[in-house]
Amino acid sequence: MDEQESAPSAKKTKPLSTTRIHIKLKKELKLELESKAANNYMSLSQLLLQSARKSTININRIDSPHNSKELLAMKAAYNKFGAQLNMIAKHCNTFKENSDIVKILVALINVERGIADLKAEVIGDA
């Protein structure tokens, strides 16, 4: 008898039909869920699966105004303030000791006021 004939044949393993999901929970919540599962004589996985299958989640979608006139105007204003800040920073870095500090502070205050005005216009005075 050959060795190949007498050797046990390797069983073909069936591919797994399950997958794993990883979630992050605080320790207190995990302990609470484990306790709830144990009180109902089930594993944590069974509890979570049953909860997911039996529950109904209502999602209320609110369309955001991606390209509304107000949003585009706000973006343009913020870009303008950013450009002004970049010009002030470039001037300060180029002419370090020869810069007129008062003019720089006035320009920064004007940018700050512009941002505050824009915020008040968009959000309101809070």
CSV table of C-alpha atoms in Angstrom, one decimal:
chain,number,residue,atom,x,y,z
A,1,MET,CA,0.0,0.0,0.0
A,2,ASP,CA,1.3,3.4,-0.9
A,3,GLU,CA,1.8,6.1,1.6
A,4,GLN,CA,-0.4,8.4,-0.4
A,5,GLU,CA,-3.3,5.9,-0.2
A,6,SER,CA,-3.0,5.3,3.5
A,7,ALA,CA,-2.6,9.0,4.4
A,8,PRO,CA,-5.7,10.7,5.6
A,9,SER,CA,-7.0,13.1,3.0
A,10,ALA,CA,-7.0,16.8,4.0
A,11,LYS,CA,-10.5,18.0,4.6
A,12,LYS,CA,-11.5,20.9,2.4
A,13,THR,CA,-12.5,23.7,4.6
A,14,LYS,CA,-15.5,25.7,3.8
A,15,PRO,CA,-15.0,29.4,3.5
A,16,LEU,CA,-16.3,31.4,6.4
A,17,SER,CA,-19.6,33.0,5.8
A,18,THR,CA,-19.3,35.4,8.7
A,19,THR,CA,-17.4,38.6,9.1
A,20,ARG,CA,-16.3,40.7,12.0
A,21,ILE,CA,-17.3,44.3,13.0
A,22,HIS,CA,-15.3,46.3,15.4
A,23,ILE,CA,-16.8,49.1,17.4
A,24,LYS,CA,-15.5,51.4,20.1
A,25,LEU,CA,-17.4,51.7,23.3
A,26,LYS,CA,-16.8,53.3,26.7
A,27,LYS,CA,-16.1,50.6,29.3
A,28,GLU,CA,-19.3,51.5,31.2
A,29,LEU,CA,-21.4,51.0,28.1
A,30,LYS,CA,-19.8,47.7,27.2
A,31,LEU,CA,-20.4,46.5,30.8
A,32,GLU,CA,-24.0,47.6,30.6
A,33,LEU,CA,-24.6,45.8,27.3
A,34,GLU,CA,-22.8,42.6,28.6
A,35,SER,CA,-25.0,42.6,31.7
A,36,LYS,CA,-28.1,43.1,29.6
A,37,ALA,CA,-27.1,40.2,27.4
A,38,ALA,CA,-26.2,37.9,30.3
A,39,ASN,CA,-29.6,38.7,32.0
A,40,ASN,CA,-31.3,37.5,28.8
A,41,TYR,CA,-29.1,34.4,28.4
A,42,MET,CA,-27.4,35.6,25.2
A,43,SER,CA,-24.0,36.7,24.0
A,44,LEU,CA,-23.2,40.3,23.4
A,45,SER,CA,-23.1,39.6,19.7
A,46,GLN,CA,-26.6,38.1,19.8
A,47,LEU,CA,-27.9,41.1,21.8
A,48,LEU,CA,-26.5,43.6,19.3
A,49,LEU,CA,-27.7,41.6,16.3
A,50,GLN,CA,-31.2,41.3,17.7
A,51,SER,CA,-31.2,45.0,18.6
A,52,ALA,CA,-30.1,46.0,15.1
A,53,ARG,CA,-32.7,43.7,13.4
A,54,LYS,CA,-35.7,44.6,15.5
A,55,SER,CA,-35.1,48.4,15.8
A,56,THR,CA,-36.2,51.0,13.4
A,57,ILE,CA,-34.1,54.1,12.8
A,58,ASN,CA,-35.7,57.2,11.3
A,59,ILE,CA,-33.2,59.5,9.6
A,60,ASN,CA,-34.3,63.0,9.0
A,61,ARG,CA,-32.2,64.5,6.2
A,62,ILE,CA,-31.9,68.2,5.9
A,63,ASP,CA,-30.4,69.4,2.6
A,64,SER,CA,-27.7,71.9,3.3
A,65,PRO,CA,-27.5,74.9,1.0
A,66,HIS,CA,-24.2,73.9,-0.7
A,67,ASN,CA,-24.3,76.6,-3.3
A,68,SER,CA,-26.8,79.1,-1.9
A,69,LYS,CA,-26.1,82.8,-2.5
A,70,GLU,CA,-25.5,83.5,1.2
A,71,LEU,CA,-23.0,80.6,1.6
A,72,LEU,CA,-21.1,81.7,-1.5
A,73,ALA,CA,-21.0,85.3,-0.3
A,74,MET,CA,-19.7,84.1,3.1
A,75,LYS,CA,-17.0,82.0,1.5
A,76,ALA,CA,-15.9,84.8,-0.7
A,77,ALA,CA,-15.7,87.2,2.3
A,78,TYR,CA,-13.7,84.7,4.3
A,79,ASN,CA,-11.3,84.2,1.4
A,80,LYS,CA,-10.9,87.9,1.1
A,81,PHE,CA,-10.0,88.2,4.8
A,82,GLY,CA,-7.6,85.3,4.4
A,83,ALA,CA,-5.9,87.0,1.5
A,84,GLN,CA,-5.6,90.2,3.5
A,85,LEU,CA,-4.0,88.4,6.4
A,86,ASN,CA,-1.5,86.7,4.0
A,87,MET,CA,-0.5,90.1,2.6
A,88,ILE,CA,0.0,91.5,6.1
A,89,ALA,CA,2.1,88.5,7.1
A,90,LYS,CA,4.2,88.7,3.9
A,91,HIS,CA,4.8,92.4,4.5
A,92,CYS,CA,5.8,91.7,8.1
A,93,ASN,CA,8.2,88.9,7.1
A,94,THR,CA,9.7,91.0,4.2
A,95,PHE,CA,10.2,94.3,6.0
A,96,LYS,CA,10.7,93.1,9.6
A,97,GLU,CA,12.2,96.2,11.2
A,98,ASN,CA,11.1,98.8,8.6
A,99,SER,CA,7.4,98.0,9.0
A,100,ASP,CA,4.9,100.7,10.2
A,101,ILE,CA,3.5,98.9,13.2
A,102,VAL,CA,0.5,101.3,13.5
A,103,LYS,CA,-0.5,100.6,9.9
A,104,ILE,CA,-0.2,96.9,10.5
A,105,LEU,CA,-2.3,97.0,13.6
A,106,VAL,CA,-5.0,99.1,11.8
A,107,ALA,CA,-5.1,96.6,9.0
A,108,LEU,CA,-5.4,93.7,11.5
A,109,ILE,CA,-8.2,95.5,13.4
A,110,ASN,CA,-10.0,96.1,10.1
A,111,VAL,CA,-9.8,92.4,9.2
A,112,GLU,CA,-11.1,91.5,12.7
A,113,ARG,CA,-14.0,93.9,12.4
A,114,GLY,CA,-14.8,92.6,9.0
A,115,ILE,CA,-15.0,89.0,10.3
A,116,ALA,CA,-17.1,90.2,13.3
A,117,ASP,CA,-19.5,92.0,11.0
A,118,LEU,CA,-19.8,89.0,8.7
A,119,LYS,CA,-20.4,86.7,11.7
A,120,ALA,CA,-23.1,89.1,13.0
A,121,GLU,CA,-24.7,89.2,9.6
A,122,VAL,CA,-24.7,85.4,9.1
A,123,ILE,CA,-25.2,84.1,12.6
A,124,GLY,CA,-26.7,87.1,14.4
A,125,ASP,CA,-25.5,88.8,17.5
A,126,ALA,CA,-25.2,86.0,20.0
